mmCIF file of C-alpha atoms in Angstrom:
data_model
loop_
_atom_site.group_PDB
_atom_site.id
_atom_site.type_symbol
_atom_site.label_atom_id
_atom_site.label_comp_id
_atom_site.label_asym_id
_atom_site.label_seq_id
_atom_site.Cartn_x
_atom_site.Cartn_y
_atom_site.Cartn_z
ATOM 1 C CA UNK X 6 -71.787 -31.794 -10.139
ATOM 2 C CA UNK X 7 -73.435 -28.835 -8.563
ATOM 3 C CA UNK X 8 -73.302 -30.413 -4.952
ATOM 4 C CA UNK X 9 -69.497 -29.988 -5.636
ATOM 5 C CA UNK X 10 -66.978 -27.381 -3.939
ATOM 6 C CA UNK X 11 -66.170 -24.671 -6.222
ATOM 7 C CA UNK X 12 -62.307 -25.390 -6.168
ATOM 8 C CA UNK X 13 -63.439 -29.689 -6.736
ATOM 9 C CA UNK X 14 -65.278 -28.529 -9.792
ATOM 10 C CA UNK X 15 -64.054 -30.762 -12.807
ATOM 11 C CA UNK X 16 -63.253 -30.968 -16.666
ATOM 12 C CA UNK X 17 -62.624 -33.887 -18.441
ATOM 13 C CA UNK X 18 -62.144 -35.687 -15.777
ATOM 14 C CA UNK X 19 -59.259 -33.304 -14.247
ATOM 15 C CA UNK X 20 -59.799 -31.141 -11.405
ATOM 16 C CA UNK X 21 -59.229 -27.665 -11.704
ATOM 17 C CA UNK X 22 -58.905 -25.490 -8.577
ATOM 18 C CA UNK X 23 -60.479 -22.181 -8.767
ATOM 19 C CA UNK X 24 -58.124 -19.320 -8.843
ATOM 20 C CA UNK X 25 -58.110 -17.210 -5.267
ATOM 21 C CA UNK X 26 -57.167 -14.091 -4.969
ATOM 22 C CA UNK X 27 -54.254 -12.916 -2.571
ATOM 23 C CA UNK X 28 -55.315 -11.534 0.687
ATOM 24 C CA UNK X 29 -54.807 -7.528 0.916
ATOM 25 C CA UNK X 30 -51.831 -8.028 3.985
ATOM 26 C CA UNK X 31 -49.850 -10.247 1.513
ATOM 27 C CA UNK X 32 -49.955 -8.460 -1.539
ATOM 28 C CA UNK X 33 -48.867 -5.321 0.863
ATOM 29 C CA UNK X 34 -45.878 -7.849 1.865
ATOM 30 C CA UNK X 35 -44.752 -8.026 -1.248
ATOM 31 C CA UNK X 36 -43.731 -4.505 -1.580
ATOM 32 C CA UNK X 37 -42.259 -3.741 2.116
ATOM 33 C CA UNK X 38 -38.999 -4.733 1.010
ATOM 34 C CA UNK X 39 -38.605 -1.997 -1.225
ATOM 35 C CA UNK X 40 -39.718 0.497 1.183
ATOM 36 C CA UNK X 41 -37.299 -0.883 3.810
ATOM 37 C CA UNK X 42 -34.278 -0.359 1.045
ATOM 38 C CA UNK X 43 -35.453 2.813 -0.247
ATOM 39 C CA UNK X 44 -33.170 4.728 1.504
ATOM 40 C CA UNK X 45 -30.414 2.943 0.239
ATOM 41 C CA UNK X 46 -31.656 2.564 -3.101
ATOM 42 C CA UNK X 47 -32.549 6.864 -3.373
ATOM 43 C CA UNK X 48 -28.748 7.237 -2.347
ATOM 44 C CA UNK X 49 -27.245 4.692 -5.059
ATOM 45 C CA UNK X 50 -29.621 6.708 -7.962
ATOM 46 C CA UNK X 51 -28.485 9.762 -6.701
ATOM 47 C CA UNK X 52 -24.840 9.499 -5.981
ATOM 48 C CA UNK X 53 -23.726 6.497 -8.256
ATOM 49 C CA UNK X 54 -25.393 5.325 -10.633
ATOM 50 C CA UNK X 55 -26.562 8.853 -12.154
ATOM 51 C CA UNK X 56 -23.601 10.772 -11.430
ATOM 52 C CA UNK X 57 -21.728 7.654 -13.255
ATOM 53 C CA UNK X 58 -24.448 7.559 -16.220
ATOM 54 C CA UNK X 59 -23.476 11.592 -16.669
ATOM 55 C CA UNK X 60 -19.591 11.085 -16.314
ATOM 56 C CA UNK X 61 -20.056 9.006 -19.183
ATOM 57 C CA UNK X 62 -22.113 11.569 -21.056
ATOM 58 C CA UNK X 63 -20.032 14.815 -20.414
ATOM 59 C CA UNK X 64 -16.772 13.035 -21.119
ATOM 60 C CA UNK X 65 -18.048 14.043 -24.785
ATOM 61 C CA UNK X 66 -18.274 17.299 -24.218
ATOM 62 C CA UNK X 67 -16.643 20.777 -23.316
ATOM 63 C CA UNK X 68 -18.293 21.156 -20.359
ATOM 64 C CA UNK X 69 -17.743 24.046 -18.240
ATOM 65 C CA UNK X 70 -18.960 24.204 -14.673
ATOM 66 C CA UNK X 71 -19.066 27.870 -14.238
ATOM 67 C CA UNK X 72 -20.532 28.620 -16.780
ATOM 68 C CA UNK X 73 -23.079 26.021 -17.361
ATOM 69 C CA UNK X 74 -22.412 25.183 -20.926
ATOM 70 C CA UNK X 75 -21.612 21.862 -22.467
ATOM 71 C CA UNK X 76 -20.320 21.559 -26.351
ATOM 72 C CA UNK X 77 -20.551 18.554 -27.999
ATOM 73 C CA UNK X 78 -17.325 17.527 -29.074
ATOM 74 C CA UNK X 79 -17.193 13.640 -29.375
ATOM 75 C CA UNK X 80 -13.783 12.005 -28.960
ATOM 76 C CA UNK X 81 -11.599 15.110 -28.487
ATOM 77 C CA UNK X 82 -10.917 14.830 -25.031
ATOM 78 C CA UNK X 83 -9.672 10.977 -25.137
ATOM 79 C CA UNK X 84 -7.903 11.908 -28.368
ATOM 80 C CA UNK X 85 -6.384 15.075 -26.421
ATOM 81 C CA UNK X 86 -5.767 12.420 -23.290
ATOM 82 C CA UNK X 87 -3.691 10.374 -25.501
ATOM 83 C CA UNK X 88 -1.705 12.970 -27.513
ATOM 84 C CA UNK X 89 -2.158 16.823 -25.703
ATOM 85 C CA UNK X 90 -1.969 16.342 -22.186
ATOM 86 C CA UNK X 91 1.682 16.807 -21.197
ATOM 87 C CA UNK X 92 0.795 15.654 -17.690
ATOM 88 C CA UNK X 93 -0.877 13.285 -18.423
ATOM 89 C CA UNK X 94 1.520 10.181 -18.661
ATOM 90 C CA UNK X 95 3.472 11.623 -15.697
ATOM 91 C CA UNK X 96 0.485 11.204 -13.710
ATOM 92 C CA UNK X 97 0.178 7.451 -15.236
ATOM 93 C CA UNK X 98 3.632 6.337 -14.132
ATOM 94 C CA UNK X 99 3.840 7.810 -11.308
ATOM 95 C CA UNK X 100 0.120 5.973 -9.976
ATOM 96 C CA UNK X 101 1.588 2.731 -11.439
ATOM 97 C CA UNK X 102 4.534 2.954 -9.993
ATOM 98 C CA UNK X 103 2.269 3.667 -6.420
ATOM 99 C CA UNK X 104 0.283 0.272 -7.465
ATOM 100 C CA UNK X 105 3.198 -1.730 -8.264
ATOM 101 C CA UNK X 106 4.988 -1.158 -4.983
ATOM 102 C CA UNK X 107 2.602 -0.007 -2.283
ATOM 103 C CA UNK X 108 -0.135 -3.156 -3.213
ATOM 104 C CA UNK X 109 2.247 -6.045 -2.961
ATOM 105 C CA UNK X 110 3.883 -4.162 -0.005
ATOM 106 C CA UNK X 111 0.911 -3.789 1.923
ATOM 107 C CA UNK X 112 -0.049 -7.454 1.321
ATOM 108 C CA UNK X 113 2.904 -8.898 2.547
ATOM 109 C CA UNK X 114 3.148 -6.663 5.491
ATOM 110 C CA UNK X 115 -0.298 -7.120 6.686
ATOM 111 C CA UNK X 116 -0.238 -10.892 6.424
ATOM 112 C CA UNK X 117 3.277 -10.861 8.347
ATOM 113 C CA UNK X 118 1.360 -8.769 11.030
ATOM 114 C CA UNK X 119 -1.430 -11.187 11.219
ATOM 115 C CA UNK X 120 0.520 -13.900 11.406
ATOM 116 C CA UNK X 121 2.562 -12.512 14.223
ATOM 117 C CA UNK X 122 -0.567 -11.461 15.887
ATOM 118 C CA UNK X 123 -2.487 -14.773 15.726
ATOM 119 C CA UNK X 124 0.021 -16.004 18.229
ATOM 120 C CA UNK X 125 -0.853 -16.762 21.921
ATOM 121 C CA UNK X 126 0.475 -14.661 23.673
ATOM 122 C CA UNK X 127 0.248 -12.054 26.507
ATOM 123 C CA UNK X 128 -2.007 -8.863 25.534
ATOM 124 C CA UNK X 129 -3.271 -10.323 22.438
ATOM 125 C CA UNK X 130 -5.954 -8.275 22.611
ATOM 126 C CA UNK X 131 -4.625 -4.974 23.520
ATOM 127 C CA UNK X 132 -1.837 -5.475 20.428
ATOM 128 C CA UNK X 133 -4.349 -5.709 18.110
ATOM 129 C CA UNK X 134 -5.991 -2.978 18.983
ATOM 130 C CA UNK X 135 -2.508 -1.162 18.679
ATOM 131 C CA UNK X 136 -1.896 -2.017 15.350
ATOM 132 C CA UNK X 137 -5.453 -1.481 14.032
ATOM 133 C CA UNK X 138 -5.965 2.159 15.604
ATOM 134 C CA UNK X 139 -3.968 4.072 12.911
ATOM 135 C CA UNK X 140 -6.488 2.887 10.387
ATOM 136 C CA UNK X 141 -9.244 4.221 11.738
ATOM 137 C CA UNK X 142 -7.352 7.728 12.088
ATOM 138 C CA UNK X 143 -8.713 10.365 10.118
ATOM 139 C CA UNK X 144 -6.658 10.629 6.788
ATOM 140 C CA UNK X 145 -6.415 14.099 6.918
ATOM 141 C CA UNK X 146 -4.724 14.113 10.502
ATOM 142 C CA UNK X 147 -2.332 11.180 9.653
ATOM 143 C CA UNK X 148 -1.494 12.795 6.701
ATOM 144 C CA UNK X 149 -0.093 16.008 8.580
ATOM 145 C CA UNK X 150 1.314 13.956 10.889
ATOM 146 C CA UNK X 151 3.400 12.435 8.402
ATOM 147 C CA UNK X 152 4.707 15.635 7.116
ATOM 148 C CA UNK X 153 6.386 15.973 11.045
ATOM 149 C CA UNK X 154 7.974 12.813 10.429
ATOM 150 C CA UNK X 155 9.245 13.100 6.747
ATOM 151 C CA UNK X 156 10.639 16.766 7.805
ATOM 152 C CA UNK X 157 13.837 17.213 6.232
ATOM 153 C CA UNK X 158 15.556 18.862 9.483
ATOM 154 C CA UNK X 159 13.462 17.896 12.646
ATOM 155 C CA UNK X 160 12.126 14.580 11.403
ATOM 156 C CA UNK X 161 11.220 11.378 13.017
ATOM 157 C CA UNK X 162 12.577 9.485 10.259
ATOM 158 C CA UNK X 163 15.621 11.328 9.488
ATOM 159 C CA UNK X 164 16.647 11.676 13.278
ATOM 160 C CA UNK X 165 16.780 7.322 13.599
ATOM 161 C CA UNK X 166 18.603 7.078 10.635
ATOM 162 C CA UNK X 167 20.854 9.501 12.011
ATOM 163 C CA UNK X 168 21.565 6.790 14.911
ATOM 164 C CA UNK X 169 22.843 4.302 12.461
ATOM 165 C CA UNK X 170 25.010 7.129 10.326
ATOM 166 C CA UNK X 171 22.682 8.255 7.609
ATOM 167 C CA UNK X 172 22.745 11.657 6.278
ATOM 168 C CA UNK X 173 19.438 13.542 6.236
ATOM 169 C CA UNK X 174 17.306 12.534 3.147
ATOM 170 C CA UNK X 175 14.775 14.999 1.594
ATOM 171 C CA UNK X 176 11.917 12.930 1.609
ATOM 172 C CA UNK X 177 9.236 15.414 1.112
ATOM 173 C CA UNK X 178 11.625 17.986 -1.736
ATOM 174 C CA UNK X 179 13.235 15.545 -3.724
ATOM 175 C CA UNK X 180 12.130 13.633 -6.593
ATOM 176 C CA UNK X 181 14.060 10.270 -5.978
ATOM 177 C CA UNK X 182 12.679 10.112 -2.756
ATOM 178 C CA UNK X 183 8.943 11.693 -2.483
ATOM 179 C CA UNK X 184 6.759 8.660 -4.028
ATOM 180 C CA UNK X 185 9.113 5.916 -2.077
ATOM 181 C CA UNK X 186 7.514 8.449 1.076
ATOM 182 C CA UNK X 187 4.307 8.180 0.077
ATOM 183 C CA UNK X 188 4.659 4.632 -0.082
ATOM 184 C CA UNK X 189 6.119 3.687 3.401
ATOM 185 C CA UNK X 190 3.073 6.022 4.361
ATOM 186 C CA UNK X 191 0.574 3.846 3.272
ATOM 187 C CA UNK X 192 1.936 0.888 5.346
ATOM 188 C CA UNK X 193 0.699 3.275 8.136
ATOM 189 C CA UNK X 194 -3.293 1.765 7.505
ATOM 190 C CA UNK X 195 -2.287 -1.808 6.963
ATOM 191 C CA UNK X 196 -4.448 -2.242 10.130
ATOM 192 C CA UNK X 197 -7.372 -2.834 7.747
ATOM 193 C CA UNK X 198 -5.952 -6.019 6.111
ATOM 194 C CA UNK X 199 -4.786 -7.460 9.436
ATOM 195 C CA UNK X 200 -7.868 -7.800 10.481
ATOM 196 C CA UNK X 201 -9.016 -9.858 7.752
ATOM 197 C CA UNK X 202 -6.361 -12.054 7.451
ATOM 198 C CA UNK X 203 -6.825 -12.377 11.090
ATOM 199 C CA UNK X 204 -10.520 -13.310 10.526
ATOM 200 C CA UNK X 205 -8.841 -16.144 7.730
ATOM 201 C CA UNK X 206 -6.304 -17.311 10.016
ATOM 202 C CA UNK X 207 -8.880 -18.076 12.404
ATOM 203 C CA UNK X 208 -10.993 -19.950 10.142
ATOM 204 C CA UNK X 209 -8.536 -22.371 9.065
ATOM 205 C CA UNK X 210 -8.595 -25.995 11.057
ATOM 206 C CA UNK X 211 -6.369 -26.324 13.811
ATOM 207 C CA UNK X 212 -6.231 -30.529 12.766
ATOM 208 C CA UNK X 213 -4.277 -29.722 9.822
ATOM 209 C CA UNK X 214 -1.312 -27.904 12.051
ATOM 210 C CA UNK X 215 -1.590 -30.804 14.603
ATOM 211 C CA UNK X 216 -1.282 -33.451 11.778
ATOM 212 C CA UNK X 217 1.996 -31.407 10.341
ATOM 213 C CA UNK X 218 3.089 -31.163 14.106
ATOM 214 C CA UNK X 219 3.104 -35.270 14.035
ATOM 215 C CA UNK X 220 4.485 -35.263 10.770
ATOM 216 C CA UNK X 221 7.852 -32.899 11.933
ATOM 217 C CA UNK X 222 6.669 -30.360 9.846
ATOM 218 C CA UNK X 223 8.538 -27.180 10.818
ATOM 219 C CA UNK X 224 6.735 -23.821 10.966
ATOM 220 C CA UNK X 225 8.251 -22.365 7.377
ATOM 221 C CA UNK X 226 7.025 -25.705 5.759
ATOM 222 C CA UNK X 227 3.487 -25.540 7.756
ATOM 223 C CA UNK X 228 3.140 -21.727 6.453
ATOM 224 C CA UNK X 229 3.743 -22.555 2.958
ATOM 225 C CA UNK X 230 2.107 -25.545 2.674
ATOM 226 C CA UNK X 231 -0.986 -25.176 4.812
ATOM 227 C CA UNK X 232 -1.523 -21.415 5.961
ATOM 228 C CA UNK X 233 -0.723 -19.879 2.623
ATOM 229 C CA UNK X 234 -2.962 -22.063 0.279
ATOM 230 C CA UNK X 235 -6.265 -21.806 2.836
ATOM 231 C CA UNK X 236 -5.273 -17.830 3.374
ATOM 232 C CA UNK X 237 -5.445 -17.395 -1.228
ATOM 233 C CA UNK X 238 -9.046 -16.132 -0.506
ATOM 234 C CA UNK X 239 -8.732 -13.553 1.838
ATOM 235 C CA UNK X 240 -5.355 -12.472 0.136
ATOM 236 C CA UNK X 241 -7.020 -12.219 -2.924
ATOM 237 C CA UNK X 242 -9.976 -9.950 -1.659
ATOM 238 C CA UNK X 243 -7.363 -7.575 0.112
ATOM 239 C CA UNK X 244 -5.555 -7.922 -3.588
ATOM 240 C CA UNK X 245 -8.581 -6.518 -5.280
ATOM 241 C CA UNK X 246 -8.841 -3.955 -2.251
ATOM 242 C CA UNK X 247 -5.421 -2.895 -2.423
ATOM 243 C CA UNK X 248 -5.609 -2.247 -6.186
ATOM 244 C CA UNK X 249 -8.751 -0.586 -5.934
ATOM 245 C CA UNK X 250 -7.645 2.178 -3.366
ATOM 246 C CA UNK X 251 -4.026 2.351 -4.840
ATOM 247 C CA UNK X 252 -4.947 3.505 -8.261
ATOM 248 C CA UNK X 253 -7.621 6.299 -6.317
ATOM 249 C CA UNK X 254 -4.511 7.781 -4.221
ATOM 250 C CA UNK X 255 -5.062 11.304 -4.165
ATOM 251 C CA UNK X 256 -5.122 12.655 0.219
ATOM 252 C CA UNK X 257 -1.455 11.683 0.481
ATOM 253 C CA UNK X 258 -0.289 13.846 -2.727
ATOM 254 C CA UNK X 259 -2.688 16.506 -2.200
ATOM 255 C CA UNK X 260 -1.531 17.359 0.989
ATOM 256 C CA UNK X 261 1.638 16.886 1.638
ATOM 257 C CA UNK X 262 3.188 17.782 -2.051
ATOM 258 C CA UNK X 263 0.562 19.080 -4.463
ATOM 259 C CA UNK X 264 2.055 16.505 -6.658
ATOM 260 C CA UNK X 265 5.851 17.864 -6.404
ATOM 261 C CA UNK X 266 8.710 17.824 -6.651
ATOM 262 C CA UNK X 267 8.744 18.230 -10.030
ATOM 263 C CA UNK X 268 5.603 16.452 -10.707
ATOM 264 C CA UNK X 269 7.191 13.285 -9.420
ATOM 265 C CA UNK X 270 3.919 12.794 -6.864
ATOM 266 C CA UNK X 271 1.365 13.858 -9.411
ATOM 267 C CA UNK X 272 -1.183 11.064 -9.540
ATOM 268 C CA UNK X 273 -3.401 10.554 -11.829
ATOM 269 C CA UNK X 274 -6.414 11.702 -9.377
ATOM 270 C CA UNK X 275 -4.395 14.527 -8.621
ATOM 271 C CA UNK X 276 -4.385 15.505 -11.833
ATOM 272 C CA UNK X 277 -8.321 14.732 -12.577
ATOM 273 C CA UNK X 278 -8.807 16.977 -9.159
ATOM 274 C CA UNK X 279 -6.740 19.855 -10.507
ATOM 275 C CA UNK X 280 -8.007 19.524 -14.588
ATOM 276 C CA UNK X 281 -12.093 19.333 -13.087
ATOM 277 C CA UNK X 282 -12.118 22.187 -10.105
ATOM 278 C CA UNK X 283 -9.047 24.336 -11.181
ATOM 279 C CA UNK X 284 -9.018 24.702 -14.614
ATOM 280 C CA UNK X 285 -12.703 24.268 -14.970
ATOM 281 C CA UNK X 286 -12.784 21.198 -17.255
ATOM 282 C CA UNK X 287 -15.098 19.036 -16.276
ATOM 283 C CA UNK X 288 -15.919 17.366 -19.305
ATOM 284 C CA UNK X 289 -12.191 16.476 -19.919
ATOM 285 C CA UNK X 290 -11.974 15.486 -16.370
ATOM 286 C CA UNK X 291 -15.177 12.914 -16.756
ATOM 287 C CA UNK X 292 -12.876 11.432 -19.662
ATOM 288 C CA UNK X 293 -10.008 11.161 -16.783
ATOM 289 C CA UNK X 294 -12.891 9.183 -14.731
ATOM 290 C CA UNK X 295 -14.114 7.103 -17.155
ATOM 291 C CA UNK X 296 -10.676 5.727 -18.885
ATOM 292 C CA UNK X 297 -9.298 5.629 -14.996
ATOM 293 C CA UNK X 298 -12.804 3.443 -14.690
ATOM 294 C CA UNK X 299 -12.543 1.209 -17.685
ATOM 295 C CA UNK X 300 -8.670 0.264 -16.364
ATOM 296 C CA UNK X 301 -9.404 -0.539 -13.192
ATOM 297 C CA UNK X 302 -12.502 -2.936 -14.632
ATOM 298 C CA UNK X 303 -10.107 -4.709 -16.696
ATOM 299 C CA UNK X 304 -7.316 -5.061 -14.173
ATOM 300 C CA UNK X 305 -9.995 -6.027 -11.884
ATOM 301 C CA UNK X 306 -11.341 -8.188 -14.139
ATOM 302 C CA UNK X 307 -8.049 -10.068 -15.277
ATOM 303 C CA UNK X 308 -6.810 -10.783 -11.232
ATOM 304 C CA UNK X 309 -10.674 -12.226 -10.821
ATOM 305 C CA UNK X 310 -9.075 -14.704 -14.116
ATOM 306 C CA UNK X 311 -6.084 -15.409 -12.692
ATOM 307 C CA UNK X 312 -7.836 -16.266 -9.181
ATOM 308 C CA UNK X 313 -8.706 -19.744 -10.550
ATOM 309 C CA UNK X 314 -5.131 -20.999 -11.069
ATOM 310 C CA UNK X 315 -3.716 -19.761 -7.546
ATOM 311 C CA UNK X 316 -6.792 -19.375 -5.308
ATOM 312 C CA UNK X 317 -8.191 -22.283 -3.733
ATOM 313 C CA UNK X 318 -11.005 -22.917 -1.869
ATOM 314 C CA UNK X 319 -11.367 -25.335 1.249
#
């Protein structure tokens, strides 16, 4: 037996190899993928999952930025949410109301875009391009170039409606008007979406269109019963997109009305902007965060449910 390799010693009859250590250059290996997504990891500690760990924590308290102090104070600022805040179910309607209209609207109108630009046809290229531009515009600019074309007077919008007859509408100074402005608005970056249901309606077979085409299938029944079923995916990640940024509005508002007329544009960001770096409350305002958190995990959280009776997968 001591002729034997070490690693052929044996025991009992079994052979047992002899545990080697792992060369210096491997064990180094190991650990180079951490270095290479330190960067990225430093930034998530620093500006998300720490500054989220702390909302959580100063939502129970009075803190005060100025001055640096921070009172324990438990549930009194979701209590004070719920019953004290006089703004604050404006500022819940009116963002629901945004979600309810501007997320389905957006939807629709980006997948009619797509749809229309997935065509052959002359310029493909350059059209696309067109339509994708504004969302890459800077939100600030687009914002005050919507204020030009909501003016009351001079306006873009007002002087075509003109053509047709229309009296002017106060888009901008009226409450029965400024959230429906804020809404065509956001069509203005539907750009985004197109280019992911582009990306879907590229993916899908072209076979399935040809064997509809030699079954008479018109295009309303090969839409319905071929594009819209294989497209449930991609409309269901620009869903959970859409709902995401709706319930976050705050440029639009900000800008262009400060959340008038009569509080009909204050959102509920708005309002968390104003209550944290106005009046000073920033432990109230990490309540604002953290309940506007918690609903948009559970609304999240409930489409990602539904997905498995209307999304389907190929």
């Amino acid at each position: 037996m001591s002729g034997l390799p070490v690693t052929d010693r044996t025991y009992s009859g079994a052979a047992i190899a002899a545990p080697t250590r792992t060369p210096l250059t491997w064990r180094i290996r190991k650990y180079l993928g951490f270095v290479f997504i330190s960067p990225w990891l430093i930034a998530f500690l620093a500006f998300d999952l720490i500054p989220t760990a702390s909302a959580f924590w100063y939502s129970f308290t009075d803190w005060n930025v100025i001055s640096g102090s921070s009172n324990w104070v438990g549930t009194a600022n979701y209590r004070e949410m719920i019953e004290g805040d006089r703004l604050f179910w404006p500022s819940v309607r009116n963002t629901l109301y945004y979600v309810g209209v501007s997320v389905p609207l957006g939807i629709v109108a980006g997948f009619f875009l797509a749809l229309l630009l997935n065509t052959k046809i002359r310029f493909q290229g350059a059209y696309r391009t067109l339509f994708y531009l504004p969302a890459v515009v800077p939100t600030v600019a687009a914002t005050l170039l919507w204020i030009w074309v909501f003016d009351t007077r001079n306006g873009l919008l007002n002087r075509a409606l003109g053509v047709v007859g229309v009296d002017p509408i106060r888009w901008l100074t009226s409450p029965d008007y400024s959230k429906q402005a804020l809404i065509i608005m956001s069509l203005w970056s539907i750009g985004g979406s197109m280019v992911i249901y582009l990306a879907g309606l590229q993916s899908i077979p072209e076979d399935l269109y040809e064997a509809a085409d030699v079954d008479g299938a018109s295009w309303l029944s090969k839409t319905f019963r071929i594009t819209i079923p294989l497209m449930t995916p991609t409309i269901f990640f620009n869903l959970l997109l859409g709902i995401i940024g709706s319930f976050q509005v705050f440029n639009a508002a900000f800008i262009m009305t400060g959340g008038g007329p009569v509080n009909s544009t204050r959102f509920y960001m708005l309002h968390l902007y104003e209550t944290a770096f106005q009046d000073s409350r920033m432990g109230y305002a990490c309540a604002m965060a953290v309940a506007l958190f918690m609903v948009v995990l559970a609304v999240t959280l409930f489409v990602n449910w539904s997905s498995k009776r209307w999304v389907f997968y190929s």
